[in-house]
mmCIF file of C-alpha atoms in Angstrom:
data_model
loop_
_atom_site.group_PDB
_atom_site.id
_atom_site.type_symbol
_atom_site.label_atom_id
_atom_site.label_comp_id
_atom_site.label_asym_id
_atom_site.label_seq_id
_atom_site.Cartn_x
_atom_site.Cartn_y
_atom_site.Cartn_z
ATOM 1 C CA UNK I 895 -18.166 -4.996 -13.686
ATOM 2 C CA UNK I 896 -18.216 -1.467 -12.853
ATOM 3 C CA UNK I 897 -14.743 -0.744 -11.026
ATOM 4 C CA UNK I 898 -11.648 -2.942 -11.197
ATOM 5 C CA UNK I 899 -9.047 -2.164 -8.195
ATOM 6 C CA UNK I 900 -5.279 -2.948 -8.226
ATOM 7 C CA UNK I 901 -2.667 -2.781 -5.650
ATOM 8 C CA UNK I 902 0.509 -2.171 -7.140
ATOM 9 C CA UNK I 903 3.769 -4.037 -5.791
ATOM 10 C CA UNK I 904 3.740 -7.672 -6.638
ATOM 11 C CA UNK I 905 0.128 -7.376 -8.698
ATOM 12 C CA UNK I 906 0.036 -4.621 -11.100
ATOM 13 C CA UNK I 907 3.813 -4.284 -11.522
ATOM 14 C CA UNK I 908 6.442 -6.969 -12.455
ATOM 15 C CA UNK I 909 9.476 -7.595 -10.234
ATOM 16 C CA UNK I 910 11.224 -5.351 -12.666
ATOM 17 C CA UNK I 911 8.605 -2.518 -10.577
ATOM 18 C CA UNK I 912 7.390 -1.867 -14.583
ATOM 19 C CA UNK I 913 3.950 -1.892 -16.024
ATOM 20 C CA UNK I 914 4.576 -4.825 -18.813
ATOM 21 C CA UNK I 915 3.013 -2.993 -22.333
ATOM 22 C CA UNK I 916 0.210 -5.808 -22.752
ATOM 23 C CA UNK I 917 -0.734 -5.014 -18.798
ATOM 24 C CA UNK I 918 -1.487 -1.178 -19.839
ATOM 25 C CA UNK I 919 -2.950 -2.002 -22.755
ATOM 26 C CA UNK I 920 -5.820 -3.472 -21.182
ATOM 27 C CA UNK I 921 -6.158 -1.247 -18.470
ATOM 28 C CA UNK I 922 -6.881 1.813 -20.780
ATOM 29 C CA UNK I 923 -8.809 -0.503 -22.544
ATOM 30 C CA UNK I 924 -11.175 -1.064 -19.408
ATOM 31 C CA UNK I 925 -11.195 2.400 -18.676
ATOM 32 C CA UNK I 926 -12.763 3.404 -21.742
ATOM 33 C CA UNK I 927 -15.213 1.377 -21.916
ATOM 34 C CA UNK I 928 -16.410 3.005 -18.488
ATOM 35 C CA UNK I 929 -14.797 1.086 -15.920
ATOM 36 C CA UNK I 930 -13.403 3.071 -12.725
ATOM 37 C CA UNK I 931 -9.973 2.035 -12.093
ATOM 38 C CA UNK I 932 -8.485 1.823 -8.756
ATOM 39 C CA UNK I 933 -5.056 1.644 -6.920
ATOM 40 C CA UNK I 934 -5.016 0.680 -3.655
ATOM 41 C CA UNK I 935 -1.471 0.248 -1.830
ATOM 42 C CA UNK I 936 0.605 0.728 0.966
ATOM 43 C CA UNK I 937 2.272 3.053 -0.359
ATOM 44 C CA UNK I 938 1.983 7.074 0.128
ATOM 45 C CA UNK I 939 0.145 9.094 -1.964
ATOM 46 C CA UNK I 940 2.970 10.555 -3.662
ATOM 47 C CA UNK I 941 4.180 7.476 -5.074
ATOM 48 C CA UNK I 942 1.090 6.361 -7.042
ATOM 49 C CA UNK I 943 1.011 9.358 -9.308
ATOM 50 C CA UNK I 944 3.847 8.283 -11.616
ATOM 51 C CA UNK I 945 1.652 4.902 -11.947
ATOM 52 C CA UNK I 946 -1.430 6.741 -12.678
ATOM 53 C CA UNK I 947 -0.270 9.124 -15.536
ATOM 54 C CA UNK I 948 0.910 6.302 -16.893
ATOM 55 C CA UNK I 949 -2.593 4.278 -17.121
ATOM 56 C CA UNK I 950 -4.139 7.599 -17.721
ATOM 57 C CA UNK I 951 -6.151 7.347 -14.727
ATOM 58 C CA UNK I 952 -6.635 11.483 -14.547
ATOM 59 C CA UNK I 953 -8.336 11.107 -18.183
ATOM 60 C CA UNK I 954 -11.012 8.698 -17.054
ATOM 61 C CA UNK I 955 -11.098 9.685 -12.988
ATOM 62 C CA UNK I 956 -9.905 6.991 -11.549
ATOM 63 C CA UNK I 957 -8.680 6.850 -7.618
ATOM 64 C CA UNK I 958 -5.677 6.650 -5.233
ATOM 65 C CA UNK I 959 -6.390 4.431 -2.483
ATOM 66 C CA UNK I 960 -3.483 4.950 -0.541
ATOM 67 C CA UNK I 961 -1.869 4.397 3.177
ATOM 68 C CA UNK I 962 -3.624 0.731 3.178
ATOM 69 C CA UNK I 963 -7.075 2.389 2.926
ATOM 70 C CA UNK I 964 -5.975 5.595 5.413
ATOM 71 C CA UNK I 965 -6.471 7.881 2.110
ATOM 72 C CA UNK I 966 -8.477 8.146 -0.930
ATOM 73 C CA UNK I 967 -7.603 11.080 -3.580
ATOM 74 C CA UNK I 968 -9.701 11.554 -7.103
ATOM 75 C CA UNK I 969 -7.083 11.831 -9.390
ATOM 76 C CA UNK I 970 -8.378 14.120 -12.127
ATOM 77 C CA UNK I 971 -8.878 16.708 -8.983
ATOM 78 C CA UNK I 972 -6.227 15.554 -6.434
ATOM 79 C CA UNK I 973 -9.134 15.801 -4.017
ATOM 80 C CA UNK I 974 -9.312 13.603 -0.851
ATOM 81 C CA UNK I 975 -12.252 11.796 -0.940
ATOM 82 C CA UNK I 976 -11.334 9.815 2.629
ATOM 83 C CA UNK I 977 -8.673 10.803 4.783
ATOM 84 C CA UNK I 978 -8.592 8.973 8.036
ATOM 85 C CA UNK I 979 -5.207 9.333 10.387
ATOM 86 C CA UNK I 980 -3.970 8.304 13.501
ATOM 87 C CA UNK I 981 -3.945 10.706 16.296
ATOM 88 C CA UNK I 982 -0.694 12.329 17.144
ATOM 89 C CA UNK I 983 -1.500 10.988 20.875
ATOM 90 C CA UNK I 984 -1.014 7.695 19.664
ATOM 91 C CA UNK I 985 0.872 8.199 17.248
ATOM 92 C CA UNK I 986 3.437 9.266 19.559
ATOM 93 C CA UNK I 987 2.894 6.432 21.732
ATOM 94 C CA UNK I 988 3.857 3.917 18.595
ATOM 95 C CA UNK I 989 7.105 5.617 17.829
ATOM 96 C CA UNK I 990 8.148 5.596 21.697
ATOM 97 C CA UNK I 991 7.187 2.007 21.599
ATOM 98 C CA UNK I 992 9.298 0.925 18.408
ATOM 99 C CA UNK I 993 12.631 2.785 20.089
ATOM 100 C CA UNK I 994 13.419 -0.901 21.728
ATOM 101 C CA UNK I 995 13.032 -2.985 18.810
ATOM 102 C CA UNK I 996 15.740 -3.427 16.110
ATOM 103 C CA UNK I 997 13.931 -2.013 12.918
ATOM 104 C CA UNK I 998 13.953 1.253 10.525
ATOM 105 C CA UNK I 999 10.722 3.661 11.639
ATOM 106 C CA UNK I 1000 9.827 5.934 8.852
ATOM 107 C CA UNK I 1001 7.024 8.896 8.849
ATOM 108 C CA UNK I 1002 6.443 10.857 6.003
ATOM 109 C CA UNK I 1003 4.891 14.604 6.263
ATOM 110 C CA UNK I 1004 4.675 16.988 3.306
ATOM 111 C CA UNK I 1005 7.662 16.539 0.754
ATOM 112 C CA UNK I 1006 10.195 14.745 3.783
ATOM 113 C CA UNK I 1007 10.187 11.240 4.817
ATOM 114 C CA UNK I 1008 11.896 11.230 8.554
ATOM 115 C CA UNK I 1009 13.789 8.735 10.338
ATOM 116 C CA UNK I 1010 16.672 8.074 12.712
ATOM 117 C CA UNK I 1011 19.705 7.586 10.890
ATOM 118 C CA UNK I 1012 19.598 7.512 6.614
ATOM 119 C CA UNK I 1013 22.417 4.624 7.039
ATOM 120 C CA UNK I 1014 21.191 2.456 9.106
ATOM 121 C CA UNK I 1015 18.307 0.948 6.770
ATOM 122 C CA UNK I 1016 20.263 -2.350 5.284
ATOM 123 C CA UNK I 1017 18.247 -5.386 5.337
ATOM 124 C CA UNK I 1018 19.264 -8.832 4.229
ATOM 125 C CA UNK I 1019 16.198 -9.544 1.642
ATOM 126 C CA UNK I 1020 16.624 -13.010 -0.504
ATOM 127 C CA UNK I 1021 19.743 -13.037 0.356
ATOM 128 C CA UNK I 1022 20.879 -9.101 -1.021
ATOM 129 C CA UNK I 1023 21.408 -6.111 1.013
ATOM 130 C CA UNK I 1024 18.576 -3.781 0.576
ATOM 131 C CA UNK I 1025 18.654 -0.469 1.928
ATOM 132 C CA UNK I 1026 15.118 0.208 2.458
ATOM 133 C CA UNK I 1027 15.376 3.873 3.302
ATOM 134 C CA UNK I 1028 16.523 4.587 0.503
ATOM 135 C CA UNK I 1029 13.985 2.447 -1.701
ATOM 136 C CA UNK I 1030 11.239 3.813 0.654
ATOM 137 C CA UNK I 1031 12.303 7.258 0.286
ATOM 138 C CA UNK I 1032 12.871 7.488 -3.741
ATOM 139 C CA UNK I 1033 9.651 5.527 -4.117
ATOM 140 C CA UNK I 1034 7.527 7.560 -2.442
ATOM 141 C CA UNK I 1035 9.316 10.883 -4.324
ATOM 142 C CA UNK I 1036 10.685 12.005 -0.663
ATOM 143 C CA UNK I 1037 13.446 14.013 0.442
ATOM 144 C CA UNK I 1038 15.234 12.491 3.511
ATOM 145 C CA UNK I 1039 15.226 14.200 6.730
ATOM 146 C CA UNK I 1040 17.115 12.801 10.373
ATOM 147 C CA UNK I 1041 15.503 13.311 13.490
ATOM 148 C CA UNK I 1042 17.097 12.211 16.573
ATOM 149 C CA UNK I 1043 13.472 11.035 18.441
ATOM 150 C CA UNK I 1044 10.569 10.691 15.809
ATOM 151 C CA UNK I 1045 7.867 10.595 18.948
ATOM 152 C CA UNK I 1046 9.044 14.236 20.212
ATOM 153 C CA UNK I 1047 8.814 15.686 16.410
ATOM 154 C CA UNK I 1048 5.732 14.286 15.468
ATOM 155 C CA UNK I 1049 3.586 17.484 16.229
ATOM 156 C CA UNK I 1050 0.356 16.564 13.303
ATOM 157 C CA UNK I 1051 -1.923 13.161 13.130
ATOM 158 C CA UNK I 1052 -0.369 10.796 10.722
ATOM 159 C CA UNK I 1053 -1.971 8.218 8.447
ATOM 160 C CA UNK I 1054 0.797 5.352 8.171
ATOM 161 C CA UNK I 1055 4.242 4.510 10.751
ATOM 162 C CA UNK I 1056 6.033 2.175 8.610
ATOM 163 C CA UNK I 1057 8.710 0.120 9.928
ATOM 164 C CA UNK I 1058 10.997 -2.523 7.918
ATOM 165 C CA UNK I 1059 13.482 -5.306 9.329
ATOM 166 C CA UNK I 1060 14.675 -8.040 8.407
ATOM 167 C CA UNK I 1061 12.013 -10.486 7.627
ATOM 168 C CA UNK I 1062 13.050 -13.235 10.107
ATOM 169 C CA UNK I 1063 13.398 -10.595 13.221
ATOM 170 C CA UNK I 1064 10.318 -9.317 12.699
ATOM 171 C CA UNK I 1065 8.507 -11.874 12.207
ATOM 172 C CA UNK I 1066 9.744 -13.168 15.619
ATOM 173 C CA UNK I 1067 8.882 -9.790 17.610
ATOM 174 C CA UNK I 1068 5.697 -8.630 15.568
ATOM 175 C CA UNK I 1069 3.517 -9.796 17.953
ATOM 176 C CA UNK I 1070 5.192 -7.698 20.830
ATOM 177 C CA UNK I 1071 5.280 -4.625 18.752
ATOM 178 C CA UNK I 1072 1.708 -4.464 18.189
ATOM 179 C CA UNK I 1073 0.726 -5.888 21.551
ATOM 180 C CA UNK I 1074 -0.185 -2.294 23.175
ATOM 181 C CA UNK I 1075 -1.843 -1.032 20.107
ATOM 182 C CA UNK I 1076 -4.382 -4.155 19.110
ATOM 183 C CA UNK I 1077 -7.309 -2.830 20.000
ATOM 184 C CA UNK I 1078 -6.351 0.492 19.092
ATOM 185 C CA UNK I 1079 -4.745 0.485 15.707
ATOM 186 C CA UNK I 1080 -4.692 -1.942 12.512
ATOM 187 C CA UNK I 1081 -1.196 -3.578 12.598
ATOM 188 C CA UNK I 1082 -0.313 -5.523 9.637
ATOM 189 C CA UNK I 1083 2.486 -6.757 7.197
ATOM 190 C CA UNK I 1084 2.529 -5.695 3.954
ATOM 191 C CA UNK I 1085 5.371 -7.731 2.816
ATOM 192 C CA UNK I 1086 7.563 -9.889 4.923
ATOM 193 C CA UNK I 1087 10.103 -7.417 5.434
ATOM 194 C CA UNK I 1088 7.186 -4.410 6.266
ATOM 195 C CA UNK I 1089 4.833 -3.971 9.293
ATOM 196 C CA UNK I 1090 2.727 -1.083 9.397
ATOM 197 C CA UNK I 1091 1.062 1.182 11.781
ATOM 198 C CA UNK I 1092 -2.879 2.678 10.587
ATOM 199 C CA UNK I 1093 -5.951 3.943 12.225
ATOM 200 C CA UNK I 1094 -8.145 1.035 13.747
ATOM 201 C CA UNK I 1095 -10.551 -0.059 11.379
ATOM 202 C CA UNK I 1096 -8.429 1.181 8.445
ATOM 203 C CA UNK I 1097 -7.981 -1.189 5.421
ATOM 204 C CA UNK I 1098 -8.157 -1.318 1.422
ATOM 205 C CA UNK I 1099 -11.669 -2.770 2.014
ATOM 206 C CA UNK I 1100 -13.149 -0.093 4.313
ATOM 207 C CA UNK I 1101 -11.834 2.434 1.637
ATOM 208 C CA UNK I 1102 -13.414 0.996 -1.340
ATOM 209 C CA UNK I 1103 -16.778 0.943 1.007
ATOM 210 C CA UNK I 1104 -16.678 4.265 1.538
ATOM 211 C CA UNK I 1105 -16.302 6.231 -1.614
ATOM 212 C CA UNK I 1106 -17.789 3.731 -3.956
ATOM 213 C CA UNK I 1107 -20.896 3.272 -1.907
ATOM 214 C CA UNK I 1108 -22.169 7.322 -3.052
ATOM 215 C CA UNK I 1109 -21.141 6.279 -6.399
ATOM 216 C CA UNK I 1110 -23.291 3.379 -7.182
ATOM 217 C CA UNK I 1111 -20.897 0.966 -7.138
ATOM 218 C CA UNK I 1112 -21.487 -2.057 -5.498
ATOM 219 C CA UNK I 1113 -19.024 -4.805 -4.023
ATOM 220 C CA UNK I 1114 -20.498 -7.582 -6.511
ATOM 221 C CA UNK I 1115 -19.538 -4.696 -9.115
ATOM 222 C CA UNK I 1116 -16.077 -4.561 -8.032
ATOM 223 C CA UNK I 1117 -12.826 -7.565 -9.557
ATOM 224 C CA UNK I 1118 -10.230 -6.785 -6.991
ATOM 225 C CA UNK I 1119 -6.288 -7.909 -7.536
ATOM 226 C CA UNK I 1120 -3.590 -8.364 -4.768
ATOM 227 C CA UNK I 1121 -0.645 -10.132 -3.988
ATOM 228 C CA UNK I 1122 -0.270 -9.406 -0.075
ATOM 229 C CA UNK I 1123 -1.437 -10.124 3.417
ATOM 230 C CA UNK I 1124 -3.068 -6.181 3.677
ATOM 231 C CA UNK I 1125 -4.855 -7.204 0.502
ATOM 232 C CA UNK I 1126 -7.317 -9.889 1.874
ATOM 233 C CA UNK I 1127 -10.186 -7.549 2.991
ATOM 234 C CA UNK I 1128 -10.237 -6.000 -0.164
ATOM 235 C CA UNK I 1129 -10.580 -9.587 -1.836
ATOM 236 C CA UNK I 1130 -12.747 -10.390 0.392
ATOM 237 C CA UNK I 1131 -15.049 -7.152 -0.296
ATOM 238 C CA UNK I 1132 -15.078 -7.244 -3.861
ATOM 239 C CA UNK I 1133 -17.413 -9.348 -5.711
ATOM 240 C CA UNK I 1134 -14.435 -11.171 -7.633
ATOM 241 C CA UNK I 1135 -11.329 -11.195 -5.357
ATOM 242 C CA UNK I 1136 -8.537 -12.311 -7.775
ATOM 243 C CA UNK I 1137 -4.884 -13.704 -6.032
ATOM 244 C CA UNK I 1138 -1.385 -13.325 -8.255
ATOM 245 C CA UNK I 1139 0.045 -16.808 -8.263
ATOM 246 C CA UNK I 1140 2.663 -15.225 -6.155
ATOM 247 C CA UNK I 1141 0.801 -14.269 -3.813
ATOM 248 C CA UNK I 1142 0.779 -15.322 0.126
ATOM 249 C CA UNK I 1143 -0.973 -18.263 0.959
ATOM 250 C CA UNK I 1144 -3.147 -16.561 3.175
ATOM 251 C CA UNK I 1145 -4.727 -14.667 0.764
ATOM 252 C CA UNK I 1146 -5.218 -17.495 -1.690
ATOM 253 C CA UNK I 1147 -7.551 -19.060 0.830
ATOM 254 C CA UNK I 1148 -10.054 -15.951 0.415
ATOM 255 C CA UNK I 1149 -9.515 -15.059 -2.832
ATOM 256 C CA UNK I 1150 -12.482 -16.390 -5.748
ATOM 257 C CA UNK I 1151 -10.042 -17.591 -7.822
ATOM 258 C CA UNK I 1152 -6.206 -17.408 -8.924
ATOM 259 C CA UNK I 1153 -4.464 -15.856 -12.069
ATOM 260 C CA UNK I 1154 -0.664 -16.011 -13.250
ATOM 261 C CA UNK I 1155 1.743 -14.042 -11.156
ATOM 262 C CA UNK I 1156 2.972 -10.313 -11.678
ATOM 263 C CA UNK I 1157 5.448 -11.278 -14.142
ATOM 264 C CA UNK I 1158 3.151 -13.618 -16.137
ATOM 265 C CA UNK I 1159 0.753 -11.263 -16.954
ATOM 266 C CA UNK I 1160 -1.707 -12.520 -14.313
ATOM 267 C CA UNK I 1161 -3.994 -9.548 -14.418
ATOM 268 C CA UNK I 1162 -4.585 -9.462 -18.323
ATOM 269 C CA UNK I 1163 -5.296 -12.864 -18.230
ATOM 270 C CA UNK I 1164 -8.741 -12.583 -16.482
ATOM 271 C CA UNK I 1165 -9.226 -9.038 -17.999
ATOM 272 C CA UNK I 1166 -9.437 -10.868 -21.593
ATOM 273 C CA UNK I 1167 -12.808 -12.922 -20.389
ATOM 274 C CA UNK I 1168 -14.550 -9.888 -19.559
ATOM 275 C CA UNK I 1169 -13.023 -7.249 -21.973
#
């Protein structure tokens, strides 16, 4: 095993969105013994940093997939190593699309995170009110910023248009929202309550291909983690694809075998038979 890659909500951190002690433990305990460690999320860039000084990821270079697989950054350089947007043509096109639908459209560009109207991001999730903005926004360390029409500001490619709803309602108009942009874009949900916009071709999988290819590292090197529908090509890709316990069914059906969930310490349970 040369590299082992994590993506981060509902795999590497608990519900309680920690690192459990034992969980770090053996991370830094992989790292030194010369194993590349990788996150690879859905999230932005600028939220994975607090998670990587934390495994000490900049010590022992590991990498930042982010954007699903639209960016890769070395972290002890803050290099990109990949970077592959959407154009702003189409980009454009998406946000004109997703005026008629009833869900919360968020862009991100430098140190902002832009969207229609800061209130208006409550969703009913398990039965709470989330308001995803919000979460979306402090997660990714953004500052807030309203724009009346996202599709006329939108001026520079972009590598993710997220867009959250409630779970049932969009999992009843998915289908029409990435209808125009199949065979253009990679459409996908990331959780039930997420469905994201990247460049066609773009996944966790076609990341890992294409930085750890110059390195030497092979798929059968690579033990992959996930949790989540956008995580099945990369389980698919590495050589051991690993499913949480909680994670979606579909991805249970690809993955080489199963561990305990995120709060069970899933990942240090198959990291003890090799470490």
């Amino acid at each position: 095993m040369k590299a082992i890659v994590l993506d981060i909500d509902g795999t590497l951190l608990t519900s309680e969105k920690k690192i459990s002690p034992l969980t770090k433990e053996y991370l830094i305990k992989a790292q030194k013994k010369g194993i590349k460690l990788i996150l690879a999320s859905g999230r932005p860039t600028t939220g994975m940093w607090d998670i990587s000084e934390e495994l000490e990821m900049e010590k022992y270079n590991g990498l930042l997939v982010s954007y699903n697989g639209s960016k890769v950054v070395d972290c002890q350089s803050a290099t990109e190593l990949f970077n592959q947007p959407m154009t702003m043509e189409v980009g454009k096109q998406v946000l004109e699309h997703l005026k008629q639908f009833d869900v919360a459209v968020m862009i991100d560009k430098g140190d902002y995170m832009y969207v229609n109207d800061v209130f208006k991001g409550w969703i009913d999730y398990q039965g709470k009110p989330l308001n995803i903005i919000e979460y979306e926004a402090r997660g990714g360390k953004y500052k807030l910023c309203e724009k009346d029409d996202l599709a006329d500001f939108l001026d520079t490619p972009i590598n993710k248009i997220l867009t959250a709803g409630n779970p049932t309602y969009l999992a009843e108009v998915s289908e029409q929202m990435k209808n125009p942009f199949k065979n253009q874009l990679n459409c996908v949900f990331t959780a039930e309550f997420y469905f994201e916009f990247t460049a066609q071709g773009i996944d966790k999988a076609k990341a890992l291909d294409t930085v750890l290819s110059p390195l030497g590292i092979k798929r059968q090197d690579i033990m992959a983690f996930g949790d989540g529908h956008n995580d099945r090509t990369m389980l698919a890709y590495a050589g051991m694809g690993i499913a949480m316990d909680n994670a979606v069914d579909d991805l249970k059906k690809v993955a080489d075998r199963g561990t305990g969930s995120n709060d069970e310490e899933g990942i240090v349970t198959i990291l003890k038979e090799f470490l």
